[in-house]
Coordinates of C-alpha atoms and ligand atoms in Angstrom, one line a residue:
X1 CA 70.6 163.8 102.9
X2 CA 71.7 166.4 100.4
X3 CA 72.2 165.3 96.8
X4 CA 73.1 168.8 95.6
X5 CA 76.0 168.2 93.2
X6 CA 77.3 171.8 93.7
X7 CA 78.3 170.9 97.3
X8 CA 79.8 167.5 96.2
X9 CA 83.5 167.5 97.3
X10 CA 86.1 167.1 94.5
X11 CA 87.6 163.7 93.8
X12 CA 90.3 162.7 96.2
X13 CA 93.5 161.2 94.8
X14 CA 95.3 158.2 96.3
X15 CA 98.4 156.3 95.6
X16 CA 98.3 152.5 95.2
X17 CA 100.2 150.5 97.7
X18 CA 103.7 149.6 96.4
X19 CA 102.9 146.0 95.8
X20 CA 99.8 146.9 93.8
X21 CA 101.9 149.3 91.6
X22 CA 104.2 146.4 90.9
X23 CA 101.4 144.1 90.1
X24 CA 99.6 146.6 87.8
X25 CA 102.9 147.3 86.0
X26 CA 103.2 143.6 85.2
X27 CA 99.5 143.2 84.3
X28 CA 99.4 146.2 82.0
X29 CA 102.7 145.4 80.2
X30 CA 102.3 141.6 80.1
X31 CA 102.0 139.9 76.8
X32 CA 99.7 137.3 78.4
X33 CA 97.6 136.1 75.5
X34 CA 94.5 135.0 77.4
X35 CA 93.4 138.5 78.4
X36 CA 89.8 137.2 78.5
X37 CA 90.4 135.9 82.0
X38 CA 89.6 139.4 83.3
X39 CA 85.9 138.7 82.6
X40 CA 86.1 135.6 84.8
X41 CA 87.7 137.6 87.6
X42 CA 85.2 140.3 87.6
X43 CA 82.2 138.0 87.3
X44 CA 83.5 135.9 90.1
X45 CA 83.8 139.0 92.3
X46 CA 80.2 139.8 91.4
X47 CA 79.2 136.3 92.3
X48 CA 81.1 136.5 95.6
X49 CA 79.4 139.8 96.4
X50 CA 76.0 138.4 95.7
X51 CA 76.7 135.4 97.8
X52 CA 77.7 137.6 100.7
X53 CA 74.5 139.6 100.4
X54 CA 72.4 136.5 100.5
X55 CA 74.1 135.8 103.8
X56 CA 73.5 139.2 105.2
X57 CA 69.9 138.7 104.4
X58 CA 69.8 136.0 107.0
X59 CA 71.0 138.1 109.8
X60 CA 70.4 141.8 108.9
X61 CA 67.0 143.5 109.0
X62 CA 67.8 146.7 107.3
X63 CA 69.3 146.2 103.8
X64 CA 69.3 148.9 101.1
X65 CA 67.2 147.9 98.1
X66 CA 66.1 144.8 99.9
X67 CA 64.0 143.5 97.0
X68 CA 66.5 144.0 94.2
X69 CA 67.0 140.6 92.6
X70 CA 70.5 139.0 92.9
X71 CA 71.6 138.9 89.3
X72 CA 74.6 139.9 87.4
X73 CA 74.2 142.0 84.3
X74 CA 76.8 142.4 81.6
X75 CA 76.4 145.1 78.9
X76 CA 78.5 145.6 75.8
X77 CA 78.7 148.8 73.8
X78 CA 80.7 148.5 70.6
X79 CA 80.4 152.2 69.7
X80 CA 81.5 153.5 73.1
X81 CA 84.1 150.6 73.4
X82 CA 82.9 149.8 76.9
X83 CA 82.0 146.7 78.8
X84 CA 79.9 147.1 82.0
X85 CA 79.6 144.4 84.7
X86 CA 77.1 145.1 87.4
X87 CA 75.9 143.1 90.5
X88 CA 73.4 143.6 93.2
X89 CA 75.7 142.3 95.9
X90 CA 76.8 143.8 99.1
X91 CA 78.6 146.7 97.6
X92 CA 81.4 148.7 99.1
X93 CA 81.6 151.9 101.1
X94 CA 84.1 154.6 100.2
X95 CA 86.5 153.2 102.8
X96 CA 86.1 149.7 101.6
X97 CA 86.8 150.8 98.0
X98 CA 90.1 152.2 99.2
X99 CA 90.9 149.2 101.3
X100 CA 89.9 146.4 98.9
X101 CA 91.0 147.9 95.6
X102 CA 94.0 149.9 96.8
X103 CA 95.8 147.5 99.0
X104 CA 96.7 143.9 98.4
X105 CA 94.4 141.5 100.2
X106 CA 93.7 138.9 97.6
X107 CA 95.7 135.8 98.3
X108 CA 96.0 134.9 94.6
X109 CA 97.8 138.2 93.8
X110 CA 100.0 137.8 96.9
X111 CA 101.0 134.3 95.7
X112 CA 101.5 135.7 92.3
X113 CA 104.0 138.4 93.5
X114 CA 105.8 135.9 95.7
X115 CA 106.2 133.5 92.8
X116 CA 107.5 136.4 90.6
X117 CA 110.1 137.4 93.1
X118 CA 111.2 133.9 93.8
X119 CA 110.6 132.0 90.6
X120 CA 112.0 134.0 87.8
X121 CA 109.5 132.4 85.5
X122 CA 107.9 134.2 82.6
X123 CA 105.5 136.7 84.0
X124 CA 102.8 136.0 81.5
X125 CA 102.5 132.4 82.5
X126 CA 102.2 133.2 86.1
X127 CA 99.2 135.4 85.5
X128 CA 97.3 132.4 84.3
X129 CA 98.5 130.3 87.1
X130 CA 97.5 132.5 90.0
X131 CA 95.0 134.9 88.7
X132 CA 95.4 138.5 89.6
X133 CA 91.9 139.2 90.7
X134 CA 90.3 142.6 90.1
X135 CA 93.5 144.1 88.6
X136 CA 93.2 141.8 85.6
X137 CA 90.7 144.4 84.4
X138 CA 93.7 146.6 83.4
X139 CA 94.8 144.0 80.8
X140 CA 91.9 145.1 78.7
X141 CA 90.9 148.5 79.9
X142 CA 92.7 151.9 79.7
X143 CA 90.4 153.2 82.4
X144 CA 88.2 151.5 85.0
X145 CA 85.4 153.1 86.9
X146 CA 83.9 151.3 89.9
X147 CA 80.6 152.6 91.2
X148 CA 79.5 151.1 94.4
X149 CA 76.7 151.5 96.9
X150 CA 76.9 149.5 100.1
X151 CA 74.0 147.5 101.5
X152 CA 74.1 149.6 104.6
X153 CA 71.1 152.0 104.4
X154 CA 72.9 155.3 105.1
X155 CA 76.2 154.7 103.3
X156 CA 76.7 157.1 100.4
X157 CA 77.8 155.8 97.0
X158 CA 81.2 156.4 95.5
X159 CA 83.0 156.0 92.3
X160 CA 86.6 154.7 92.2
X161 CA 88.5 155.5 89.0
X162 CA 91.9 154.6 87.8
X163 CA 94.0 154.3 84.7
X164 CA 96.1 151.6 86.3
X165 CA 99.1 153.8 86.7
X166 CA 100.3 154.7 90.2
X167 CA 97.1 156.4 91.4
X168 CA 93.4 156.3 91.6
X169 CA 90.7 158.7 92.6
X170 CA 87.6 158.4 94.8
X171 CA 84.6 160.7 94.5
X172 CA 81.0 160.6 95.8
X173 CA 78.5 159.3 93.3
X174 CA 75.1 160.4 94.6
X175 CA 73.5 159.5 91.2
X176 CA 74.3 155.8 91.8
X177 CA 71.5 154.9 94.0
X178 CA 71.0 151.1 93.6
X179 CA 72.8 148.6 95.9
X180 CA 75.8 146.8 94.5
X181 CA 78.7 147.5 92.2
X182 CA 78.9 148.6 88.6
X183 CA 82.3 148.2 86.9
X184 CA 82.7 150.2 83.7
X185 CA 85.7 149.2 81.5
X186 CA 86.8 151.7 78.9
X187 CA 88.6 149.3 76.6
X188 CA 92.0 149.8 75.0
X189 CA 92.0 149.9 71.2
X190 CA 93.6 146.5 70.9
X191 CA 91.0 145.0 73.3
X192 CA 87.9 146.4 71.6
X193 CA 86.8 142.8 70.9
X194 CA 85.6 142.7 74.4
X195 CA 82.9 145.2 73.5
X196 CA 81.3 142.6 71.2
X197 CA 78.4 140.6 72.5
X198 CA 79.4 137.3 70.8
X199 CA 82.9 137.5 72.3
X200 CA 81.7 138.1 75.8
X201 CA 79.0 135.3 75.5
X202 CA 81.8 132.9 74.5
X203 CA 83.9 133.8 77.5
X204 CA 81.0 133.7 79.9
X205 CA 80.0 130.2 78.7
X206 CA 83.6 129.1 79.1
X207 CA 84.3 130.4 82.6
X208 CA 81.2 131.2 84.4
X209 CA 79.0 128.1 84.0
X210 CA 78.9 127.5 87.7
X211 CA 77.9 130.9 88.9
X212 CA 74.7 130.4 90.9
X213 CA 73.1 133.7 90.0
X214 CA 71.6 134.5 86.6
X215 CA 74.0 136.3 84.3
X216 CA 72.2 138.6 81.8
X217 CA 74.2 139.6 78.8
X218 CA 72.6 142.6 77.0
X219 CA 69.3 141.6 78.5
X220 CA 69.4 137.8 77.9
X221 CA 70.2 135.2 80.5
X222 CA 73.3 133.2 79.3
X223 CA 73.9 130.6 82.1
X224 CA 71.7 127.8 83.4
X225 CA 72.1 127.9 87.1
X226 CA 73.1 124.3 88.0
X227 CA 74.6 122.4 90.8
X228 CA 77.1 119.9 89.4
X229 CA 77.1 117.8 92.6
X230 CA 73.5 117.0 92.2
X231 CA 73.9 115.7 88.7
X232 CA 74.6 112.1 87.9
X233 CA 78.3 111.2 87.7
X234 CA 78.2 109.5 84.3
X235 CA 76.8 112.7 82.7
X236 CA 79.7 114.8 83.8
X237 CA 82.9 115.1 81.8
X238 CA 86.4 115.5 83.3
X239 CA 86.5 119.0 81.8
X240 CA 83.4 120.0 83.6
X241 CA 84.7 118.7 86.9
X242 CA 88.0 120.6 86.5
X243 CA 86.2 123.7 85.5
X244 CA 84.0 123.4 88.5
X245 CA 87.1 122.9 90.8
X246 CA 88.7 126.0 89.4
X247 CA 85.6 128.1 89.8
X248 CA 84.6 126.8 93.2
X249 CA 88.0 126.9 94.8
X250 CA 89.3 129.9 93.0
X251 CA 92.1 127.6 91.9
X252 CA 94.3 127.7 88.8
X253 CA 95.8 124.2 89.0
X254 CA 94.3 120.9 88.0
X255 CA 93.0 118.7 90.8
X256 CA 95.1 115.7 91.7
X257 CA 92.1 113.6 92.9
X258 CA 88.4 114.0 92.9
X259 CA 85.6 112.1 94.6
X260 CA 82.0 112.6 93.8
X261 CA 79.4 110.7 95.9
X262 CA 75.9 110.7 97.3
X263 CA 74.7 109.2 100.5
X264 CA 71.1 108.6 101.6
X265 CA 71.4 107.2 105.1
X266 CA 71.7 108.3 107.9
X267 CA 71.8 111.6 106.2
X268 CA 71.1 113.0 102.7
X269 CA 74.4 114.1 101.3
X270 CA 75.8 115.0 97.9
X271 CA 79.4 115.9 97.7
X272 CA 82.3 116.5 95.4
X273 CA 85.7 116.6 97.0
X274 CA 89.0 117.6 95.3
X275 CA 92.6 117.2 96.4
X276 CA 94.6 120.0 94.8
X277 CA 97.8 119.3 92.9
X278 CA 100.1 120.7 95.6
X279 CA 100.2 120.8 99.4
X280 CA 99.3 124.4 100.1
X281 CA 101.4 124.5 103.3
X282 CA 104.5 123.0 101.6
X283 CA 106.7 126.0 101.4
X284 CA 106.0 127.3 104.9
X285 CA 103.1 129.1 103.4
X286 CA 100.1 130.0 105.7
X287 CA 98.1 127.3 107.3
X288 CA 95.3 126.3 104.8
X289 CA 91.8 127.3 105.7
X290 CA 88.8 124.9 105.5
X291 CA 87.6 125.1 101.9
X292 CA 84.9 122.6 101.5
X293 CA 81.8 124.7 101.2
X294 CA 78.5 123.8 102.9
X295 CA 75.3 123.9 100.9
X296 CA 71.7 123.1 101.6
X297 CA 69.7 122.3 98.4
X298 CA 72.1 124.3 96.2
X299 CA 72.1 127.4 98.5
X300 CA 75.5 128.2 100.0
X301 CA 75.3 128.1 103.8
X302 CA 79.0 128.7 104.6
X303 CA 81.9 128.8 102.1
X304 CA 84.5 128.0 104.8
X305 CA 82.8 126.1 107.5
X306 CA 85.1 125.5 110.5
X307 CA 83.1 122.7 112.2
X308 CA 82.3 120.5 109.2
X309 CA 85.4 118.5 108.5
X310 CA 88.3 117.7 110.9
X311 CA 91.3 120.0 110.9
X312 CA 93.6 117.6 109.2
X313 CA 91.4 117.7 106.1
X314 CA 92.0 121.4 105.6
X315 CA 93.7 120.6 102.2
X316 CA 90.5 119.5 100.7
X317 CA 88.4 121.6 98.3
X318 CA 84.9 121.1 97.1
X319 CA 81.3 121.1 98.3
X320 CA 79.0 119.2 100.7
X321 CA 75.3 119.6 100.2
X322 CA 72.9 118.2 102.7
X323 CA 69.1 118.4 102.5
X324 CA 68.9 117.7 106.2
X325 CA 70.4 121.1 107.1
X326 CA 68.0 123.9 108.2
X327 CA 68.4 126.8 105.7
X328 CA 68.8 129.2 108.5
X329 CA 71.5 127.2 110.2
X330 CA 73.3 129.3 112.8
X331 CA 76.8 128.1 113.6
X332 CA 76.4 128.7 117.3
X333 CA 73.7 126.5 118.5
X334 CA 74.7 123.1 119.9
X335 CA 72.1 121.3 117.8
X336 CA 73.5 122.6 114.5
X337 CA 77.0 121.8 115.6
X338 CA 76.1 118.2 116.3
X339 CA 74.4 117.9 112.9
X340 CA 77.4 119.4 111.2
X341 CA 79.7 117.0 113.0
X342 CA 77.5 114.1 111.9
X343 CA 77.7 115.2 108.3
X344 CA 81.4 115.8 108.6
X345 CA 81.9 112.3 110.0
X346 CA 80.1 110.7 107.2
X347 CA 81.9 112.7 104.6
X348 CA 85.3 111.9 106.2
X349 CA 84.7 108.2 106.4
X350 CA 83.6 108.1 102.8
X351 CA 86.7 110.0 101.7
X352 CA 89.0 107.7 103.7
X353 CA 87.4 104.7 102.1
X354 CA 87.9 106.4 98.7
X355 CA 91.6 106.9 99.5
X356 CA 92.0 103.2 100.6
X357 CA 90.4 102.2 97.2
X358 CA 92.7 104.5 95.4
X359 CA 95.7 103.1 97.1
X360 CA 94.7 99.6 96.0
X361 CA 93.7 100.5 92.5
X362 CA 96.4 103.0 91.6
X363 CA 99.3 102.5 94.0
X364 CA 101.7 104.7 92.2
X365 CA 99.4 107.7 92.0
X366 CA 98.5 107.1 95.7
X367 CA 102.2 107.2 96.6
X368 CA 102.5 110.6 94.8
X369 CA 99.5 111.8 96.7
X370 CA 101.0 110.6 99.9
X371 CA 104.3 112.2 99.5
X372 CA 102.5 115.5 99.0
X373 CA 99.7 115.2 101.5
X374 CA 100.8 112.4 103.8
X375 CA 101.7 114.9 106.5
X376 CA 98.0 115.8 106.9
X377 CA 97.1 112.1 107.2
X378 CA 99.8 111.7 109.8
X379 CA 98.4 114.6 111.8
X380 CA 95.0 112.9 111.7
X381 CA 96.4 109.5 112.7
X382 CA 98.0 111.1 115.7
X383 CA 95.1 113.3 116.9
X384 CA 91.8 112.1 115.5
X385 CA 90.6 109.1 117.5
X386 CA 87.4 108.8 115.4
X387 CA 89.2 108.1 112.2
X388 CA 92.5 106.8 113.6
X389 CA 92.2 103.2 112.4
X390 CA 91.4 104.1 108.8
X391 CA 94.1 106.7 108.8
X392 CA 96.9 104.5 110.1
X393 CA 96.1 102.0 107.3
X394 CA 96.8 104.8 104.8
X395 CA 100.2 105.7 106.1
X396 CA 103.3 104.8 104.1
X397 CA 106.9 104.5 105.1
X398 CA 110.1 103.5 103.5
X399 CA 111.7 100.5 105.3
X400 CA 114.7 98.3 105.2
X401 CA 112.7 96.0 103.0
X402 CA 111.8 98.6 100.4
X403 CA 114.1 100.2 97.8
X404 CA 114.9 103.9 98.4
X405 CA 111.9 105.9 97.2
X406 CA 109.4 103.0 97.6
X407 CA 107.1 102.6 100.6
X408 CA 105.2 100.0 102.5
X409 CA 102.0 100.2 104.5
X410 CA 101.8 98.9 108.1
X411 CA 99.5 96.1 106.9
X412 CA 102.2 94.9 104.5
X413 CA 104.8 95.2 107.2
X414 CA 102.7 93.0 109.5
X415 CA 102.2 90.4 106.7
X416 CA 106.0 90.0 106.7
X417 CA 106.5 89.6 110.5
X418 CA 109.2 87.1 111.4
X419 CA 108.2 84.2 113.5
X420 CA 108.1 85.3 117.1
X421 CA 108.1 89.0 116.2
X422 CA 105.6 90.9 118.2
X423 CA 106.6 94.5 117.6
X424 CA 106.8 96.9 114.7
X425 CA 110.2 98.6 114.6
X426 CA 111.0 102.0 113.4
X427 CA 114.0 104.4 113.5
X428 CA 114.0 108.1 113.2
X429 CA 116.5 110.3 111.5
X430 CA 117.0 113.1 109.1
X431 CA 117.0 110.8 106.1
X432 CA 117.2 107.2 105.0
X433 CA 121.0 107.2 104.5
X434 CA 121.7 108.7 107.9
X435 CA 119.6 106.0 109.6
X436 CA 121.2 103.3 107.5
X437 CA 124.7 104.3 108.5
X438 CA 123.9 104.4 112.2
X439 CA 124.6 101.4 114.5
X440 CA 121.0 100.7 115.5
X441 CA 120.0 98.8 112.4
X442 CA 122.8 96.2 112.7
X443 CA 121.1 94.0 115.3
X444 CA 117.7 94.1 113.5
X445 CA 119.2 93.4 110.2
X446 CA 121.1 90.4 111.6
X447 CA 117.8 89.0 112.8
X448 CA 116.1 89.7 109.5
X449 CA 113.7 92.2 111.1
X450 CA 112.1 95.0 109.1
X451 CA 112.6 98.6 110.2
X452 CA 110.5 101.5 109.1
X453 CA 112.4 104.7 108.3
X454 CA 110.8 107.8 110.0
X455 CA 112.3 110.8 108.3
X456 CA 109.7 113.6 108.8
X457 CA 109.6 115.8 111.8
X458 CA 106.1 114.7 112.8
X459 CA 106.8 110.9 112.5
X460 CA 108.1 110.3 116.0
X461 CA 105.1 112.2 117.4
X462 CA 102.8 110.1 115.2
X463 CA 104.4 106.8 116.3
X464 CA 104.2 107.8 119.9
X465 CA 100.5 108.6 119.6
X466 CA 99.4 105.8 117.4
X467 CA 101.3 103.3 119.6
X468 CA 100.1 100.1 118.0
X469 CA 98.8 98.6 114.9
X470 CA 96.9 95.3 114.4
X471 CA 97.8 94.4 118.0
X472 CA 101.6 95.0 117.5
X473 CA 103.3 97.7 119.4
X474 CA 105.2 100.4 117.5
X475 CA 108.6 100.5 119.0
X476 CA 111.6 102.8 118.3
X477 CA 114.5 100.4 117.6
X478 CA 116.9 102.7 119.5
X479 CA 114.8 102.8 122.6
X480 CA 115.4 100.7 125.7
X481 CA 111.9 99.3 125.1
X482 CA 112.9 97.4 122.0
X483 CA 113.0 93.7 122.9
X484 CA 114.7 91.9 120.1
X485 CA 114.2 88.2 119.7
X486 CA 117.2 86.0 120.3
X487 CA 119.7 86.2 117.5
X488 CA 121.9 83.4 116.2
X489 CA 125.2 83.5 118.1
X490 CA 128.1 84.4 115.9
X491 CA 130.9 81.7 115.8
X492 CA 133.5 82.4 118.5
X493 CA 136.8 83.7 117.2
X494 CA 140.3 83.7 118.7
X495 CA 140.8 86.4 121.3
X496 CA 137.1 86.7 122.2
X497 CA 136.6 88.1 125.6
X498 CA 135.2 85.8 128.2
X499 CA 132.0 86.7 129.9
X500 CA 133.9 87.7 133.0
X501 CA 136.3 89.9 131.0
X502 CA 133.3 91.6 129.4
X503 CA 131.8 92.2 132.8
X504 CA 135.0 93.6 134.2
X505 CA 135.4 95.9 131.3
X506 CA 131.9 97.1 131.6
X507 CA 132.4 97.9 135.3
X508 CA 135.6 99.7 134.6
X509 CA 133.9 101.8 131.9
X510 CA 131.0 102.7 134.2
X511 CA 133.5 104.0 136.8
X512 CA 135.7 105.7 134.2
X513 CA 132.8 107.5 132.4
X514 CA 131.1 108.3 135.6
X515 CA 128.0 110.5 135.3
X516 CA 127.8 110.4 131.6
X517 CA 126.4 106.9 131.5
X518 CA 123.7 105.2 133.5
X519 CA 124.7 101.7 132.6
X520 CA 127.3 99.8 130.5
X521 CA 126.6 96.3 129.2
X522 CA 127.2 93.9 126.4
X523 CA 124.8 94.4 123.5
X524 CA 122.6 92.1 121.5
X525 CA 122.1 94.6 118.8
X526 CA 125.6 95.2 117.5
X527 CA 127.3 93.4 114.7
X528 CA 129.7 95.8 113.0
X529 CA 130.1 98.8 115.4
X530 CA 132.0 98.7 118.7
X531 CA 129.3 100.5 120.8
X532 CA 126.0 102.3 120.7
X533 CA 124.3 104.7 123.0
X534 CA 120.7 104.5 124.1
X535 CA 119.0 107.5 125.6
X536 CA 118.2 106.5 129.2
X537 CA 115.1 108.6 129.2
X538 CA 112.8 106.9 126.7
X539 CA 110.9 110.0 125.8
X540 CA 114.1 112.1 125.4
X541 CA 114.8 111.1 121.8
X542 CA 117.3 113.3 119.8
X543 CA 114.3 114.9 118.0
X544 CA 112.6 115.7 121.3
X545 CA 115.9 117.1 122.7
X546 CA 116.3 119.4 119.8
X547 CA 112.7 120.6 120.2
X548 CA 113.2 121.2 124.0
X549 CA 116.4 123.1 123.2
X550 CA 114.7 125.3 120.7
X551 CA 111.9 126.1 123.2
X552 CA 114.1 126.8 126.2
X553 CA 116.9 128.6 124.6
X554 CA 118.4 130.3 127.6
X555 CA 118.2 127.6 130.2
X556 CA 121.2 125.4 130.7
X557 CA 120.3 122.0 129.3
X558 CA 120.2 118.8 131.3
X559 CA 123.2 116.6 130.5
X560 CA 122.6 113.7 128.2
X561 CA 122.3 110.4 130.1
X562 CA 122.7 107.3 128.1
X563 CA 123.2 103.6 128.5
X564 CA 126.2 102.4 126.6
X565 CA 126.1 99.0 124.9
X566 CA 129.3 97.2 123.9
X567 CA 130.0 94.8 121.1
X568 CA 132.4 92.3 122.8
X569 CA 133.3 90.8 119.5
X570 CA 134.6 94.1 118.0
X571 CA 138.4 94.5 117.7
X572 CA 138.3 98.0 119.3
X573 CA 136.6 96.6 122.4
X574 CA 138.9 93.7 122.6
X575 CA 141.9 96.0 122.4
X576 CA 140.4 98.3 125.0
X577 CA 140.1 95.4 127.4
X578 CA 143.9 94.8 127.1
X579 CA 144.9 98.4 127.1
X580 CA 143.0 99.1 130.3
X581 CA 145.5 96.9 132.1
X582 CA 148.6 98.2 130.3
X583 CA 147.9 102.0 130.0
X584 CA 145.0 103.1 132.0
X585 CA 145.4 106.8 131.0
X586 CA 145.2 106.1 127.3
X587 CA 142.4 103.6 127.8
X588 CA 140.4 106.3 129.5
X589 CA 140.9 108.6 126.5
X590 CA 139.8 105.8 124.2
X591 CA 136.8 105.0 126.4
X592 CA 135.6 108.6 126.3
X593 CA 136.1 108.7 122.5
X594 CA 134.0 105.5 122.1
X595 CA 131.2 107.1 124.1
X596 CA 131.4 110.3 122.0
X597 CA 131.3 108.3 118.8
X598 CA 128.2 106.5 120.0
X599 CA 126.6 109.8 121.0
X600 CA 127.3 111.2 117.5
X601 CA 125.7 108.2 115.9
X602 CA 122.7 108.6 118.2
X603 CA 122.3 112.3 117.3
X604 CA 122.9 113.1 121.0
X605 CA 126.3 114.6 120.8
X606 CA 126.4 118.3 121.9
X607 CA 129.7 119.7 122.9
X608 CA 132.6 119.0 120.5
X609 CA 135.2 121.2 122.3
X610 CA 136.4 118.5 124.7
X611 CA 136.4 115.9 122.0
X612 CA 138.8 117.8 119.7
X613 CA 141.4 118.3 122.4
X614 CA 141.1 114.6 123.3
X615 CA 141.5 113.5 119.7
X616 CA 144.7 115.5 119.4
X617 CA 146.0 113.8 122.6
X618 CA 145.2 110.4 121.1
X619 CA 146.9 111.3 117.8
X620 CA 150.0 112.4 119.7
X621 CA 150.2 109.0 121.3
X622 CA 149.6 107.0 118.2
Ligands
LIG701 P1 89.5 138.4 95.7 O1 88.2 138.3 95.0 O2 90.2 137.1 95.6 O3 89.3 138.8 97.2 P2 90.0 140.6 94.0 O4 91.3 141.3 93.6 O5 89.3 140.0 92.9 O6 90.4 139.5 95.1 O7 89.1 141.6 94.8 C1 89.6 142.3 95.9 C2 88.4 142.6 96.9 O8 87.6 143.7 96.4 C3 87.4 141.5 97.1 O9 87.9 140.7 98.2 C4 86.2 142.3 97.6 O10 86.3 142.6 98.9 C5 86.3 143.5 96.8 N1 85.5 143.5 95.6 C6 85.9 143.3 94.3 N2 84.8 143.3 93.5 C7 83.7 143.5 94.2 C8 82.3 143.5 93.9 N3 81.8 143.4 92.7 N4 81.5 143.8 95.0 C9 81.9 143.9 96.2 N5 83.2 143.8 96.6 C10 84.1 143.6 95.6
LIG702 MG1 88.3 138.0 92.9

């Protein structure tokens, strides 16, 4: 290969992607006071690159500079006002420099920009909250040079240069022959402190304590390579745990919960697990990726192992270290997969036990956790047969026996069962108020039965899958399956319909309403409302119907079929019985309206056009 500089092509100029320009503009002009975080970002990139190289060493035979030690060197030069950060990691080819440093890939900076456009918060705060990755360098540097030589034997080295304005250049750098990346920061005048050794030492100690490669500052190693999870719990401070969380998960928040444990049998495991502050999928953001890293004796095996923990634990961060893993674990072989699963199962059981303890010891904080992350536990309860029992115990619902905003567990529900009650009742709806105002609660309330409120989209699915708890069936109170125990008969009042009259009315209604109802009968559930509708198809709940409708947009939908239940003690029904004999035409209009009202309450009403016309007719006659 020729190294003749005379034939070296001139630097090529490139424009940054629009988003990066926006980001750089903010970074450069921000008044963010903790500019020092740029050191953290660059060192963490150096550490990532070294970690990636360690991995390549397991699979690749030909690696440039194979014997170069994986360490990070930081050099200050007060006179030249430069700071240099160099690693022996996997390096970047010219193409990769353009791709990784010229376009926005980093999720932190993406989230940052999103928050900026949506939030309208102070920019400077957001930088600290999200981290802006590599581009943070431009907070302190007026010019940044990135020399890089890829691990691939024949890939030529390049230098990437930018002032952080709209453009950067890329040029060959044949003089840069060692594998890895060297970042040279030419500091701004107001940032010249970052060329002082003591200042950088202070920053490295603060942010980079957990980097698992030696960091040499002007020739001296400044970090003690340590694995927090292998240390004893009572030696570790809260601050250390939080710092570790931030470093390990590339996070900027404080963890909501943390669990540090070791196990000896059946497997040797040391683990620290963190629950972040917020549900990462809350705002329709991307699905979270597994983020509990797998180590074997302090060596990273896989930062995002797919087969370690069950899917529904994808909100967890942290590390699992097991001495039982072979260092050269390959994720393909069945044997390794089984071992991973075994480790995962142990870790999951321990974590669920931890949550159960939390719920007991700190109920309020557990409730807050549940309102943020409960959706993941529900997913697990519905789909993960291995951990289902433990998960169902962790679920929380509001109920007719709790105040709004307060919840109950299924165990507590069961402890309050009425005599003779063999089922656990729930009702689904968009929110508590909507369920409370529907007709289905009346009969249960009259019997003193507790009803759980299911207000999240997944709840119905969860209930259908979980099916029973502690030997009691979970039953939708508005389904034909709900078998309510005998209720005390209300005292008879004047004008009550006789059994025969009710039967005759029901028969007339069935004929009059025709296909729209499968059955009409007197109800045991009603107290205050005249009628209610129950979907004839048990599986075809309002939620299910909406889902089907969304899936099969263009197909004509099957008509709703319901069974109609009457409250024979209700004035409207009594009047209808008389009206039917006097004015059959008007009685038909009223009957249809009663059915529509019941459908509305059931969330099954679909075509308002006929109803409006009918209502006008009724009003005319009134
Ligand atoms: P992130 O580290 O979160 O991916 P950054 O903005 O810090 O985001 O970096 C962007 C990308 O640039 C990295 O994902 C990586 O591919 C590449 N990169 C940055 N620094 C280095 C380095 N020292 N060695 C190799 N690649 C690097
Ligand atoms: Mg980074």
